[in-house]
CSV table of C-alpha atoms in Angstrom, one decimal:
chain,number,residue,atom,x,y,z
A,1,MET,CA,23.1,-14.2,-1.4
A,2,THR,CA,20.0,-15.2,-3.4
A,3,SER,CA,17.3,-16.9,-1.3
A,4,VAL,CA,13.5,-17.4,-1.3
A,5,LEU,CA,13.3,-14.2,0.6
A,6,ASN,CA,14.8,-11.9,-2.0
A,7,ALA,CA,14.3,-13.6,-5.4
A,8,LEU,CA,11.4,-15.2,-7.2
A,9,THR,CA,11.7,-19.0,-7.5
A,10,ARG,CA,8.5,-19.4,-9.6
A,11,LYS,CA,7.8,-17.3,-12.7
A,12,PRO,CA,10.9,-15.1,-12.3
A,13,ASP,CA,9.9,-13.3,-15.5
A,14,ARG,CA,7.2,-11.5,-13.4
A,15,ALA,CA,9.8,-9.8,-11.2
A,16,GLY,CA,9.8,-6.0,-11.3
A,17,ASP,CA,12.4,-3.3,-10.7
A,18,ARG,CA,12.6,-0.4,-8.2
A,19,ALA,CA,10.6,1.9,-10.4
A,20,MET,CA,7.7,-0.6,-10.3
A,21,LEU,CA,8.1,-0.9,-6.5
A,22,ASP,CA,7.9,2.9,-6.0
A,23,ALA,CA,4.9,3.2,-8.4
A,24,LEU,CA,3.0,0.5,-6.5
A,25,LEU,CA,3.8,1.9,-3.1
A,26,ASP,CA,2.7,5.4,-4.3
A,27,GLU,CA,-0.6,4.1,-5.6
A,28,VAL,CA,-1.7,1.6,-2.9
A,29,LYS,CA,-3.0,3.1,0.3
A,30,VAL,CA,-3.2,0.1,2.7
A,31,GLY,CA,-0.5,-2.5,3.3
A,32,THR,CA,-0.1,-5.3,5.8
A,33,LEU,CA,2.6,-5.1,8.5
A,34,SER,CA,3.7,-8.5,9.8
A,35,THR,CA,6.0,-9.8,12.5
A,36,VAL,CA,6.2,-12.4,15.3
A,37,VAL,CA,5.1,-11.5,18.8
A,38,ASP,CA,5.7,-14.0,21.6
A,39,GLY,CA,6.3,-16.7,19.1
A,40,LEU,CA,3.1,-16.2,17.3
A,41,PRO,CA,2.5,-14.5,13.9
A,42,TRP,CA,1.0,-11.0,14.0
A,43,SER,CA,-0.3,-8.9,11.1
A,44,VAL,CA,-2.2,-5.7,10.8
A,45,PRO,CA,-3.5,-3.7,7.8
A,46,ILE,CA,-2.2,-0.2,8.0
A,47,LEU,CA,-2.3,3.1,6.1
A,48,PHE,CA,1.1,4.1,4.7
A,49,ALA,CA,3.0,6.4,2.4
A,50,ARG,CA,6.4,6.1,0.7
A,51,ASP,CA,8.8,9.0,1.2
A,52,GLY,CA,11.9,8.5,-0.9
A,53,ASP,CA,13.7,5.4,0.3
A,54,ALA,CA,11.4,4.7,3.3
A,55,ILE,CA,7.8,3.5,4.0
A,56,LEU,CA,6.1,5.7,6.6
A,57,LEU,CA,3.6,4.3,9.1
A,58,HIS,CA,1.9,5.7,12.2
A,59,GLY,CA,-0.2,4.5,15.0
A,60,SER,CA,-1.0,5.0,18.7
A,61,THR,CA,1.7,5.1,21.3
A,62,GLY,CA,-0.5,2.8,23.3
A,63,ALA,CA,-0.4,0.0,20.8
A,64,GLY,CA,1.7,-2.8,22.3
A,65,ALA,CA,2.4,-4.6,19.1
A,66,LEU,CA,3.6,-1.3,17.4
A,67,ARG,CA,5.9,-0.7,20.3
A,68,HIS,CA,7.3,-4.2,19.7
A,69,VAL,CA,8.1,-3.5,16.1
A,70,ALA,CA,9.4,0.0,16.9
A,71,ALA,CA,12.0,-1.7,19.1
A,72,GLY,CA,13.6,-3.3,16.1
A,73,ALA,CA,11.8,-6.6,15.6
A,74,PRO,CA,12.1,-7.9,12.0
A,75,VAL,CA,9.0,-7.2,9.9
A,76,THR,CA,7.6,-7.7,6.4
A,77,PHE,CA,5.4,-5.1,4.8
A,78,THR,CA,3.2,-6.3,1.9
A,79,VAL,CA,1.0,-4.5,-0.6
A,80,PHE,CA,-1.2,-5.7,-3.5
A,81,ALA,CA,-3.1,-4.1,-6.3
A,82,MET,CA,-5.6,-6.0,-8.4
A,83,ASP,CA,-5.7,-4.7,-12.0
A,84,GLY,CA,-8.1,-7.1,-13.7
A,85,LEU,CA,-9.8,-10.5,-13.8
A,86,VAL,CA,-8.4,-12.7,-16.6
A,87,VAL,CA,-11.2,-14.8,-18.1
A,88,ALA,CA,-10.3,-18.0,-19.9
A,89,ASP,CA,-12.2,-20.9,-21.3
A,90,SER,CA,-11.3,-23.1,-18.4
A,91,LEU,CA,-11.2,-22.6,-14.7
A,92,PHE,CA,-7.6,-23.8,-14.6
A,93,ASP,CA,-6.5,-20.9,-16.9
A,94,HIS,CA,-8.5,-18.2,-15.2
A,95,SER,CA,-6.2,-15.7,-13.5
A,96,ALA,CA,-5.7,-12.1,-12.4
A,97,ASN,CA,-3.6,-9.2,-13.5
A,98,TYR,CA,-2.0,-7.7,-10.4
A,99,ARG,CA,1.1,-6.1,-8.8
A,100,SER,CA,2.4,-7.0,-5.4
A,101,ALA,CA,5.4,-6.3,-3.3
A,102,VAL,CA,7.1,-7.5,-0.1
A,103,VAL,CA,9.5,-5.3,1.8
A,104,ARG,CA,11.6,-6.7,4.7
A,105,GLY,CA,13.5,-5.0,7.3
A,106,ALA,CA,13.3,-3.3,10.7
A,107,LEU,CA,11.2,-0.3,11.6
A,108,GLU,CA,12.8,2.7,13.2
A,109,PRO,CA,11.2,5.7,14.9
A,110,ALA,CA,10.7,8.7,12.7
A,111,ASP,CA,12.2,12.0,14.0
A,112,ASP,CA,9.2,14.2,13.1
A,113,ALA,CA,5.7,12.7,13.8
A,114,LYS,CA,4.0,15.8,12.4
A,115,ALA,CA,5.9,15.5,9.1
A,116,VAL,CA,5.0,11.8,8.8
A,117,LEU,CA,1.3,12.5,9.3
A,118,GLU,CA,1.4,15.3,6.7
A,119,VAL,CA,3.0,13.0,4.1
A,120,LEU,CA,0.4,10.3,4.9
A,121,SER,CA,-2.5,12.8,4.7
A,122,ASP,CA,-1.2,14.3,1.4
A,123,LYS,CA,-1.1,10.8,-0.1
A,124,LEU,CA,-4.7,10.0,1.0
A,125,ILE,CA,-6.2,13.4,0.2
A,126,PRO,CA,-3.8,15.6,-1.7
A,127,GLY,CA,-4.0,19.2,-0.4
A,128,ARG,CA,-5.9,18.4,2.8
A,129,VAL,CA,-2.9,19.3,5.0
A,130,ALA,CA,-3.3,23.0,4.1
A,131,GLU,CA,-7.0,23.0,5.0
A,132,VAL,CA,-6.9,21.7,8.6
A,133,ARG,CA,-5.7,23.2,11.9
A,134,ASP,CA,-2.3,22.4,13.4
A,135,MET,CA,-2.0,19.3,15.5
A,136,THR,CA,-1.8,19.9,19.3
A,137,SER,CA,1.1,18.8,21.4
A,138,LYS,CA,-1.2,16.2,23.0
A,139,GLU,CA,-2.1,14.7,19.7
A,140,LEU,CA,1.5,14.5,18.6
A,141,ALA,CA,2.5,12.9,21.9
A,142,ALA,CA,-0.1,10.2,21.3
A,143,THR,CA,1.2,9.4,17.8
A,144,MET,CA,3.9,6.9,17.1
A,145,ALA,CA,5.6,7.6,13.7
A,146,LEU,CA,7.7,4.9,12.2
A,147,ARG,CA,9.8,4.4,9.0
A,148,LEU,CA,10.8,1.2,7.2
A,149,PRO,CA,13.9,1.8,5.1
A,150,ILE,CA,13.7,0.3,1.5
A,151,VAL,CA,17.0,-1.5,1.2
A,152,GLY,CA,18.4,-3.3,-1.8
A,153,GLY,CA,18.1,-7.0,-1.5
A,154,GLN,CA,15.3,-6.8,1.0
A,155,TRP,CA,12.3,-6.4,-1.3
A,156,ILE,CA,10.5,-8.2,-4.1
A,157,VAL,CA,8.0,-6.8,-6.5
A,158,LYS,CA,6.2,-8.7,-9.2
A,159,GLY,CA,3.2,-8.5,-11.4
A,160,ARG,CA,1.1,-10.1,-14.2
A,161,GLN,CA,-0.4,-8.3,-17.2
A,162,GLY,CA,-2.1,-9.6,-20.3
A,163,GLY,CA,-4.8,-12.1,-21.3
A,164,PRO,CA,-5.1,-15.9,-20.7
A,165,SER,CA,-2.0,-17.9,-21.3
A,166,SER,CA,-3.7,-20.6,-23.4
A,167,PRO,CA,-5.1,-19.9,-26.9
A,168,SER,CA,-8.8,-20.5,-27.5
A,169,THR,CA,-11.5,-20.1,-30.0
A,170,GLU,CA,-14.0,-19.2,-27.3
A,171,TRP,CA,-14.4,-15.7,-25.8
A,172,THR,CA,-11.6,-14.9,-23.4
A,173,GLY,CA,-10.4,-11.6,-22.2
A,174,VAL,CA,-9.7,-9.3,-19.2
A,175,VAL,CA,-12.1,-7.3,-17.0
A,176,PRO,CA,-10.1,-4.3,-15.9
A,177,MET,CA,-10.5,-3.1,-12.3
A,178,ARG,CA,-9.8,0.3,-10.7
A,179,THR,CA,-10.5,2.3,-7.6
A,180,VAL,CA,-13.1,5.1,-7.8
A,181,TYR,CA,-14.4,7.6,-5.2
A,182,ASP,CA,-18.2,8.2,-4.8
A,183,PRO,CA,-19.6,11.6,-4.0
A,184,PRO,CA,-18.8,12.5,-0.3
A,185,VAL,CA,-21.4,12.0,2.4
A,186,THR,CA,-21.7,15.1,4.6
A,187,HIS,CA,-21.4,14.5,8.4
A,188,SER,CA,-21.2,18.2,9.4
A,189,GLY,CA,-20.9,21.6,7.8
A,190,GLU,CA,-22.2,22.4,4.3
A,191,THR,CA,-19.8,22.3,1.5
A,192,PRO,CA,-17.0,19.6,1.2
A,193,PRO,CA,-13.5,21.2,1.1
A,194,ASP,CA,-11.7,21.6,-2.2
A,195,SER,CA,-9.3,18.7,-1.5
A,196,VAL,CA,-12.2,16.3,-1.1
A,197,LEU,CA,-14.0,17.5,-4.2
A,198,ALA,CA,-10.8,17.2,-6.2
A,199,LEU,CA,-10.2,13.6,-4.9
A,200,VAL,CA,-13.6,12.5,-6.1
A,201,ASP,CA,-13.2,14.2,-9.4
A,202,SER,CA,-9.8,12.6,-10.0
A,203,THR,CA,-11.3,9.2,-10.6
A,204,ARG,CA,-14.3,10.3,-12.7
A,205,ARG,CA,-12.4,11.6,-15.7
């Protein structure tokens, strides 16, 4: 059944498909997990990764709110990417180019916390997993790994691209935006690992 939860009621032409959803989830590194705890809204920004048809999350086993959502409480997970500022000749017509998504459902415990952490790490710093020591049993025991299935009818993705919607003889246009990495700041040791150097180089081409 179509509802405000699974269909756009305003500007439906901005709706995207599953390919757009996957691309956005693969690009963005932080999302917002939201639910209701004791009758009050609860939200937390959290690192994540997509693995096929699921969103992977992790946190501390000591986090009470995470235990709440791990028990099956309904959640929403939202992500947003800003692609550019749209500059018009009036404040009313200023806008932004963006992509956003909302995924609804219930979290479930992941079977392999180590695998979840490796997928998350490889998204943040590709290749880093192969450079670090194995996790200890104590570290794994302190880690809560969760997955949010991506189910048809329980997500919305939308976006805007292009310039101002109204014609003008004044200057109008778009200021593109992107994420870049600055040179690493050393805390210990001498030379940054290959994975870190490659990450920095990836946004400077």
